[in-house]
Amino acid sequence: MKRYLYYPGCSLRGTGKAYEESLLAVFKALDVELEELEDWNCCGATAYMAIDEMNAFALAGRNLALAEKKKLDLLAPCSACYLVLNKAQRYIKEYPKVAKLLDHGFKAAGLTYTGTTKVRHPLDILINDIGLDEIKARVKRPLAGLKVAPYYGCQIVRPYATFDLTYYPVSMDKLLRAVGAEIVDYPLKTRCCGGSQKGTLPEVGLSLIHILLKEAGRRGAQVVSTICPLCQFNLDAFQDEAGKKYGEVSRPVVYFTQLLGLAFGFSAKELGLERNIVSAKRVLVKFEPVAA
Amino acid sequence: MSNPESLVAIQNSFEPKIVAFFCNWCTYLAADLAGTSRIKYAPNIRVIRTMCSGRVDPQFVLEAFARGADGVLIGGCHPGDCHYQEGNYKTLRRVRMLRRVLREMGIEDERFRLEWISASEAERLKVAVNDMVEKIRALGPLRLEIKAEHFPEEVAA
Amino acid sequence: MDARNGDLRIGVYVCHCGTNIAATVDVKAVAEYAAALPGVVVSREYKYMCSDPGQELIRQDIVELKLNRIVVASCSPLLHEETFRGAVAKGGLNPFCFQMVNIREHDSWVHQDRQRATEKAIALVRAAIRRVALHKPLEKKRVPIHPDVLIVGGGIAGIHAALTLANAGKHVYLVEREPTIGGNMAKFDKTFPTLDCAACILTPKMTAVKKHPNITLWTLSEVTEVQGYVGNFEIAVTRKPRYINEDLCVGCLECIEACVYKQAKVPDEFNLGLGKRRPIYISFPQAVPQIPVIDPETCIDFKTGRCKKTCIEACGDRHAVDLKQQPKQETIKVGAIILATGYQTFDARKVPDYGYGVYPNVYTAPEVERLINASGPTGGEVILRDGRKPQSIGIIHCVGSRDENTNKWCSRVCCMYSLKLAHLLKERTGAEVYNFYIDMRAAGKAYEEFYHKLLEEGVHMIRGRVAEVTDWAVTPEEEGKLVMRAEDTLISFVRRVPVDMVVLSVGLVPHEDAKDVRRLFNISCSSEGWFLERHPKLAPVNTFTDGIFIAGACQAPKDIPDAVGQAGSAAAEAMVLIDTGYVEMEPNTAYILEEECSGCKTCIPLCPYSAITFLADKKIAHINEVLCKGCGTCVAACPSGSIKQNLFEDEEIFEEIRGVLANA
């Protein structure tokens, strides 16, 4: 049985609850054991990284040091966590100054870190450790005929493309194809979802959200599949507002793990599909198992 | 080894002597290119030119170790690229055999290296030389248990 | 020290090379160190040893001090070994009583620590002094040269070199793998900056090749084997079947019209798939030779064996159509080879941001050349893949050039051909044309002037690399268009430019199989894959393999004038070789000490040139000096030490090893 350390981060315990529910279900179905990293803290993303990188690295570094003791790869499903943990890892390795400063912090906390923790993304693990054949074998209800726009957002391949192509990532495309879905050509797959702009410059945020959803629709997607809690939240929560301002763009926005989970035979409730603001029911109902 | 700190000091001041046999057509040219490109690398190697890496007689290697070399590097053309069609394959065969002999003599693998470096791979040359120097520096000077001065003659006999 | 050299008198010369060596190596210390070594009579340092006074110094010392061995510590022997051997010979000494030490490329240029660089120089000089003591006089052997020349590649460079040599009375074999010569240039519409039509200036030269009595032209042919050495190469050429007998065909092309395919259905290679051809076709109207070719992949008779064979019927009693033709092997002897195998263009699909292969109206520049050509698939009318005529066109420079993610080099021709295409497209369509460039590189005769002409014509120039080409609209004006997004770096503003057509100015890259060709001819490639010249400035058409020259874009991207210039130069170099009549071989051959050979035959299978034979009567091995290339593999393998190699004797190398390791 494969084992990983699991780092949920704040999102998967908050707005991205559905991501956690579906992710745990999918990994369980694949016989993968996830052990939650004990005493984890904030990854250091958002305000920390913007205001003081060293603070962010210290926070990320503590998580990395805790993980190193366990000698397991660290699974970080949220894109922001994944990027910050990776970035801290790189800086510790490449800039002796950063490593030296952090060492002080680690010592104060009774920790050491030698730099061996591997930060992994669920897409990476599913494709490279588990493999498409294994995933195909677990499919109970193929998502035949479901047209999906695969939307990756910016953080998992930029700037560190560790397991997929910077320009045109394809790992989610492959996974969803493996469970029977049809992937529409979606060149906007790594474009900006607006990030926090919706809060600070609502016009900018809304127009970005609108373009992403409009183009998904124009290319025939019935549903947009995401891998990032912030992307999902932006596209889901504000699409009504974007639609009112720039024209109707109603389209369910789900996590890729929710789609995999459906194919593996889990119910909408088990996968947190009921938490979505824009209901995916109309599109996905035919794939949901009949209640026993 | 009772005093590890003094050992570190020796290793830091120790400059390995490496004899390099470079073939005329690939690796010697790569070393020339490193020069014209002003690529900097460790000054520990002493290059001896042969027309082909296939010319490197195992006795040359033994002689170098016997005379105080801390390492021997052979540089030839990539497989399939030999100027003499297949001299480098002969080199490869000999290196494998010779490595066994060297192990028997207590000479570590890191001290004897074969690299395929083409005429355009100055950067590769730099990396190989620097890497070898560092590895040998970590091993320390070659101290042969038996005085190997007469080794080549004995092997030849 | 060797007993043979009891009266050893060595002269040592350490070169400053201006400051190239002297800045890093303490030249004086090296010379002083050498002076104290046994056998050294004189040890000097000098600013430039390769200069006339430097060489004169050696000559004079040999005469006055009766020196019998010379060591020069300077640059790489590949640069000046011959120079100094010459100087040694002028002093009346055998040129091989000389050893060169490389303290520039291998020392001063690659190290920074002056003390350690000096130590290294001293070790190398010490080794050379010990080695040279054992050197013995040798003679270079003269081998006659075959007067014919092989040229590989029938583009403009190959054509020009072939005509130059043929006009000088040399016999040339021109081998081209396509059905026609002309290469890339034949596909161009106009040429920059003069805008003369490519076909008009090229086709007369193509015809001249065909007609020239001194040129044997083999199209649809590839070199498959190269044996021998400078002056005496043996080449095997495979000639693929054309299925038309070249000797019988008169070029009436009636067979093409007669093909059972009334409509052309096969994507046409010459027009880069933009047009169609029949299974029997001619690449373009002025193709040379003017002979059709049958494509067995698409010909019905080859596929089913049940065709009416109307082509044979049309040919009538000329009987030129021969569906049973087989590949043919030719073996030729030549003295020199010119490689002019050209380039291919960058595969634009490798930059997915620009949508080539995804959006139909994104074109590569070579495709546009065909699109605007009067004999192209649309008769010169710019009609897009979706049938529209463009009203706005964006041209992206540097696609696959000057890019960390693809190729770092500048392809040199793209700025100019982009301007040319901008001019031609504007002229043909009246469209608004936008050029997105990084830097405008217009270095060449009348090139900058051409750029200014374009500015005056009202072509838009946007200095900025295009980030992406997309088909999604933000504003109503963008609907249905391709949107090009780029930062205009001159006004620091991100622009979105909606256009109907995008042209990708793809860079030049080495042929996919350049590595195979390199291997076949035993030459080197740069790390990018271009054929490597012997010296970037002073021997740009020579390779490290004597007798093999390179011309045109196989060496690096270049435009037509440069390719032609280089072709002429390569032809001249080949001519020098041939007209000399002989070549001097480096005397580094192996030889056998007959009385010591035990006849074990270990050496025999090691020789790649079959130069070693077993003399059954004497029960010993024998080396044919003419066939031996001097690699020394047999020498290293001989268990009894009875094989020796001139210039690389065991004892010489042992002394070198001891020399570099001996402590001061």
Short mmCIF file of N, CA and C in Angstrom, two decimals, chain A residues 100-196:
data_model
loop_
_atom_site.label_atom_id
_atom_site.label_comp_id
_atom_site.label_asym_id
_atom_site.label_seq_id
_atom_site.Cartn_x
_atom_site.Cartn_y
_atom_site.Cartn_z
N LYS A 100 20.67 29.23 6.07
CA LYS A 100 21.32 29.58 7.32
C LYS A 100 20.33 30.26 8.28
N LEU A 101 19.60 31.22 7.73
CA LEU A 101 18.62 31.94 8.55
C LEU A 101 17.58 30.99 9.11
N LEU A 102 17.08 30.11 8.22
CA LEU A 102 16.03 29.19 8.66
C LEU A 102 16.55 28.23 9.72
N ASP A 103 17.83 27.87 9.60
CA ASP A 103 18.41 26.96 10.58
C ASP A 103 18.26 27.49 12.00
N HIS A 104 18.47 28.80 12.14
CA HIS A 104 18.27 29.42 13.47
C HIS A 104 16.88 29.13 13.98
N GLY A 105 15.91 29.38 13.07
CA GLY A 105 14.51 29.17 13.45
C GLY A 105 14.25 27.73 13.82
N PHE A 106 14.77 26.83 12.98
CA PHE A 106 14.54 25.40 13.24
C PHE A 106 15.10 25.02 14.61
N LYS A 107 16.30 25.49 14.88
CA LYS A 107 16.94 25.15 16.15
C LYS A 107 16.09 25.60 17.32
N ALA A 108 15.59 26.84 17.20
CA ALA A 108 14.77 27.39 18.27
C ALA A 108 13.56 26.51 18.52
N ALA A 109 13.06 25.90 17.46
CA ALA A 109 11.87 25.06 17.60
C ALA A 109 12.23 23.61 17.84
N GLY A 110 13.50 23.36 18.02
CA GLY A 110 13.93 21.98 18.26
C GLY A 110 13.84 21.10 17.04
N LEU A 111 13.96 21.71 15.84
CA LEU A 111 13.85 20.93 14.59
C LEU A 111 15.16 21.01 13.81
N THR A 112 15.28 20.07 12.88
CA THR A 112 16.36 20.19 11.89
C THR A 112 15.74 19.91 10.53
N TYR A 113 16.39 20.45 9.50
CA TYR A 113 15.90 20.13 8.16
C TYR A 113 17.08 19.99 7.21
N THR A 114 17.20 18.83 6.58
CA THR A 114 18.33 18.62 5.67
C THR A 114 17.94 18.80 4.21
N GLY A 115 16.67 19.02 3.95
CA GLY A 115 16.27 19.34 2.58
C GLY A 115 15.79 18.17 1.76
N THR A 116 15.35 17.10 2.40
CA THR A 116 15.00 15.91 1.61
C THR A 116 13.51 15.73 1.36
N THR A 117 12.67 16.56 2.00
CA THR A 117 11.23 16.35 1.83
C THR A 117 10.82 16.61 0.38
N LYS A 118 10.06 15.68 -0.17
CA LYS A 118 9.55 15.87 -1.53
C LYS A 118 8.12 16.34 -1.45
N VAL A 119 7.83 17.47 -2.10
CA VAL A 119 6.48 17.99 -2.10
C VAL A 119 5.78 17.50 -3.36
N ARG A 120 4.65 16.85 -3.21
CA ARG A 120 3.99 16.24 -4.36
C ARG A 120 2.58 16.76 -4.53
N HIS A 121 2.12 16.77 -5.74
CA HIS A 121 0.75 17.17 -6.05
C HIS A 121 -0.06 15.92 -6.35
N PRO A 122 -1.36 15.92 -6.01
CA PRO A 122 -2.18 14.73 -6.30
C PRO A 122 -2.10 14.29 -7.77
N LEU A 123 -2.05 15.26 -8.72
CA LEU A 123 -1.98 14.89 -10.14
C LEU A 123 -0.71 14.06 -10.40
N ASP A 124 0.38 14.52 -9.82
CA ASP A 124 1.68 13.85 -9.97
C ASP A 124 1.60 12.42 -9.44
N ILE A 125 1.03 12.28 -8.24
CA ILE A 125 0.95 10.95 -7.63
C ILE A 125 0.05 10.03 -8.43
N LEU A 126 -1.10 10.57 -8.85
CA LEU A 126 -2.05 9.73 -9.60
C LEU A 126 -1.46 9.25 -10.91
N ILE A 127 -0.77 10.15 -11.61
CA ILE A 127 -0.22 9.79 -12.92
C ILE A 127 1.04 8.94 -12.78
N ASN A 128 1.95 9.38 -11.92
CA ASN A 128 3.28 8.75 -11.91
C ASN A 128 3.46 7.62 -10.91
N ASP A 129 2.75 7.68 -9.77
CA ASP A 129 2.93 6.61 -8.79
C ASP A 129 1.88 5.53 -8.97
N ILE A 130 0.65 5.95 -9.25
CA ILE A 130 -0.44 4.98 -9.33
C ILE A 130 -0.63 4.52 -10.77
N GLY A 131 -0.70 5.47 -11.68
CA GLY A 131 -0.74 5.09 -13.10
C GLY A 131 -2.14 5.00 -13.65
N LEU A 132 -2.22 5.27 -14.94
CA LEU A 132 -3.53 5.34 -15.59
C LEU A 132 -4.21 3.97 -15.64
N ASP A 133 -3.41 2.92 -15.76
CA ASP A 133 -4.01 1.58 -15.85
C ASP A 133 -4.78 1.24 -14.58
N GLU A 134 -4.12 1.53 -13.45
CA GLU A 134 -4.74 1.28 -12.15
C GLU A 134 -6.03 2.09 -12.01
N ILE A 135 -5.97 3.33 -12.47
CA ILE A 135 -7.14 4.19 -12.35
C ILE A 135 -8.27 3.68 -13.24
N LYS A 136 -7.92 3.29 -14.45
CA LYS A 136 -8.93 2.74 -15.37
C LYS A 136 -9.61 1.53 -14.74
N ALA A 137 -8.78 0.71 -14.04
CA ALA A 137 -9.31 -0.53 -13.48
C ALA A 137 -10.35 -0.27 -12.38
N ARG A 138 -10.30 0.92 -11.76
CA ARG A 138 -11.22 1.20 -10.65
C ARG A 138 -12.53 1.84 -11.12
N VAL A 139 -12.62 2.12 -12.41
CA VAL A 139 -13.81 2.85 -12.89
C VAL A 139 -15.04 1.94 -12.85
N LYS A 140 -16.08 2.43 -12.18
CA LYS A 140 -17.34 1.68 -12.13
C LYS A 140 -18.36 2.31 -13.06
N ARG A 141 -18.33 3.62 -13.17
CA ARG A 141 -19.29 4.32 -14.03
C ARG A 141 -18.53 5.32 -14.90
N PRO A 142 -18.12 4.89 -16.07
CA PRO A 142 -17.36 5.79 -16.93
C PRO A 142 -18.15 7.08 -17.21
N LEU A 143 -17.43 8.17 -17.25
CA LEU A 143 -18.09 9.47 -17.48
C LEU A 143 -18.31 9.69 -18.98
N ALA A 144 -18.83 8.68 -19.64
CA ALA A 144 -18.97 8.74 -21.10
C ALA A 144 -19.85 9.90 -21.51
N GLY A 145 -19.37 10.66 -22.46
CA GLY A 145 -20.16 11.75 -23.02
C GLY A 145 -20.07 13.04 -22.23
N LEU A 146 -19.38 13.03 -21.11
CA LEU A 146 -19.25 14.27 -20.34
C LEU A 146 -18.12 15.12 -20.90
N LYS A 147 -18.47 16.34 -21.31
CA LYS A 147 -17.44 17.22 -21.91
C LYS A 147 -16.88 18.15 -20.84
N VAL A 148 -15.59 18.05 -20.65
CA VAL A 148 -14.94 18.77 -19.55
C VAL A 148 -13.90 19.75 -20.08
N ALA A 149 -13.89 20.96 -19.51
CA ALA A 149 -12.79 21.89 -19.77
C ALA A 149 -11.79 21.74 -18.63
N PRO A 150 -10.56 21.25 -18.89
CA PRO A 150 -9.59 21.06 -17.82
C PRO A 150 -8.91 22.39 -17.49
N TYR A 151 -9.08 22.85 -16.29
CA TYR A 151 -8.54 24.16 -15.91
C TYR A 151 -7.55 23.99 -14.76
N TYR A 152 -6.28 24.32 -15.03
CA TYR A 152 -5.20 24.06 -14.07
C TYR A 152 -4.84 25.27 -13.22
N GLY A 153 -5.14 26.46 -13.70
CA GLY A 153 -4.69 27.64 -12.99
C GLY A 153 -3.19 27.82 -13.15
N CYS A 154 -2.67 28.81 -12.43
CA CYS A 154 -1.29 29.20 -12.74
C CYS A 154 -0.24 28.49 -11.90
N GLN A 155 -0.57 28.06 -10.68
CA GLN A 155 0.51 27.81 -9.71
C GLN A 155 1.22 26.47 -9.82
N ILE A 156 0.57 25.45 -10.36
CA ILE A 156 1.26 24.16 -10.29
C ILE A 156 2.35 23.98 -11.33
N VAL A 157 2.31 24.74 -12.42
CA VAL A 157 3.38 24.59 -13.41
C VAL A 157 4.24 25.84 -13.55
N ARG A 158 3.91 26.89 -12.83
CA ARG A 158 4.72 28.09 -12.95
C ARG A 158 5.19 28.56 -11.59
N PRO A 159 6.45 28.78 -11.35
CA PRO A 159 7.52 28.62 -12.34
C PRO A 159 8.12 27.21 -12.34
N TYR A 160 7.69 26.36 -11.42
CA TYR A 160 8.35 25.05 -11.31
C TYR A 160 7.52 23.96 -11.97
N ALA A 161 7.84 23.64 -13.21
CA ALA A 161 7.12 22.56 -13.87
C ALA A 161 7.81 21.26 -13.52
N THR A 162 7.40 20.63 -12.42
CA THR A 162 8.13 19.44 -11.98
C THR A 162 7.57 18.16 -12.59
N PHE A 163 6.26 18.16 -12.89
CA PHE A 163 5.72 16.90 -13.42
C PHE A 163 4.86 17.10 -14.65
N ASP A 164 4.72 18.33 -15.12
CA ASP A 164 3.90 18.55 -16.30
C ASP A 164 4.48 19.71 -17.11
N LEU A 165 3.90 19.98 -18.28
CA LEU A 165 4.45 21.01 -19.16
C LEU A 165 4.02 22.39 -18.70
N THR A 166 4.97 23.32 -18.69
CA THR A 166 4.65 24.69 -18.28
C THR A 166 3.59 25.28 -19.20
N TYR A 167 3.81 25.08 -20.48
CA TYR A 167 2.96 25.74 -21.46
C TYR A 167 1.57 25.13 -21.52
N TYR A 168 1.53 23.85 -21.44
CA TYR A 168 0.28 23.18 -21.76
C TYR A 168 0.18 21.89 -20.96
N PRO A 169 -0.14 22.02 -19.67
CA PRO A 169 -0.18 20.81 -18.84
C PRO A 169 -1.25 19.84 -19.34
N VAL A 170 -0.99 18.56 -19.16
CA VAL A 170 -1.92 17.57 -19.69
C VAL A 170 -2.26 16.47 -18.70
N SER A 171 -1.70 16.53 -17.47
CA SER A 171 -1.91 15.40 -16.57
C SER A 171 -3.39 15.22 -16.21
N MET A 172 -4.09 16.32 -15.95
CA MET A 172 -5.52 16.18 -15.62
C MET A 172 -6.29 15.68 -16.84
N ASP A 173 -5.90 16.15 -18.03
CA ASP A 173 -6.56 15.69 -19.26
C ASP A 173 -6.50 14.17 -19.33
N LYS A 174 -5.30 13.64 -19.05
CA LYS A 174 -5.10 12.19 -19.16
C LYS A 174 -5.96 11.45 -18.14
N LEU A 175 -5.99 11.96 -16.90
CA LEU A 175 -6.75 11.30 -15.84
C LEU A 175 -8.23 11.26 -16.18
N LEU A 176 -8.74 12.40 -16.64
CA LEU A 176 -10.18 12.46 -16.90
C LEU A 176 -10.55 11.63 -18.11
N ARG A 177 -9.62 11.59 -19.09
CA ARG A 177 -9.87 10.72 -20.25
C ARG A 177 -9.90 9.27 -19.81
N ALA A 178 -9.03 8.95 -18.85
CA ALA A 178 -8.94 7.56 -18.38
C ALA A 178 -10.24 7.10 -17.73
N VAL A 179 -11.00 8.04 -17.17
CA VAL A 179 -12.27 7.64 -16.55
C VAL A 179 -13.43 7.91 -17.50
N GLY A 180 -13.12 8.13 -18.77
CA GLY A 180 -14.17 8.16 -19.79
C GLY A 180 -14.67 9.52 -20.23
N ALA A 181 -14.20 10.59 -19.58
CA ALA A 181 -14.71 11.91 -19.95
C ALA A 181 -14.10 12.38 -21.28
N GLU A 182 -14.75 13.35 -21.89
CA GLU A 182 -14.24 13.91 -23.14
C GLU A 182 -13.64 15.28 -22.81
N ILE A 183 -12.41 15.50 -23.26
CA ILE A 183 -11.72 16.75 -22.93
C ILE A 183 -11.87 17.72 -24.10
N VAL A 184 -12.39 18.91 -23.83
CA VAL A 184 -12.47 19.90 -24.91
C VAL A 184 -11.15 20.67 -24.96
N ASP A 185 -10.81 21.14 -26.17
CA ASP A 185 -9.59 21.92 -26.32
C ASP A 185 -9.78 23.24 -25.56
N TYR A 186 -8.94 23.48 -24.59
CA TYR A 186 -9.15 24.64 -23.72
C TYR A 186 -7.82 25.36 -23.51
N PRO A 187 -7.44 26.21 -24.46
CA PRO A 187 -6.12 26.84 -24.37
C PRO A 187 -5.98 27.79 -23.19
N LEU A 188 -7.08 28.03 -22.49
CA LEU A 188 -6.97 28.94 -21.35
C LEU A 188 -6.63 28.19 -20.06
N LYS A 189 -6.20 26.97 -20.20
CA LYS A 189 -6.09 26.10 -19.02
C LYS A 189 -5.14 26.60 -17.93
N THR A 190 -4.18 27.44 -18.27
CA THR A 190 -3.32 27.94 -17.18
C THR A 190 -3.46 29.45 -16.98
N ARG A 191 -4.55 30.01 -17.49
CA ARG A 191 -4.72 31.47 -17.33
C ARG A 191 -5.19 31.84 -15.93
N CYS A 192 -5.08 33.11 -15.64
CA CYS A 192 -5.38 33.60 -14.30
C CYS A 192 -6.88 33.56 -14.00
N CYS A 193 -7.22 33.06 -12.80
CA CYS A 193 -8.63 33.01 -12.39
C CYS A 193 -9.04 34.31 -11.72
N GLY A 194 -8.08 35.22 -11.59
CA GLY A 194 -8.38 36.47 -10.90
C GLY A 194 -7.73 36.52 -9.53
N GLY A 195 -7.36 35.36 -9.02
CA GLY A 195 -6.72 35.32 -7.70
C GLY A 195 -7.52 36.10 -6.68
N SER A 196 -6.85 37.04 -6.03
CA SER A 196 -7.55 37.85 -5.03
C SER A 196 -8.09 39.15 -5.60
#
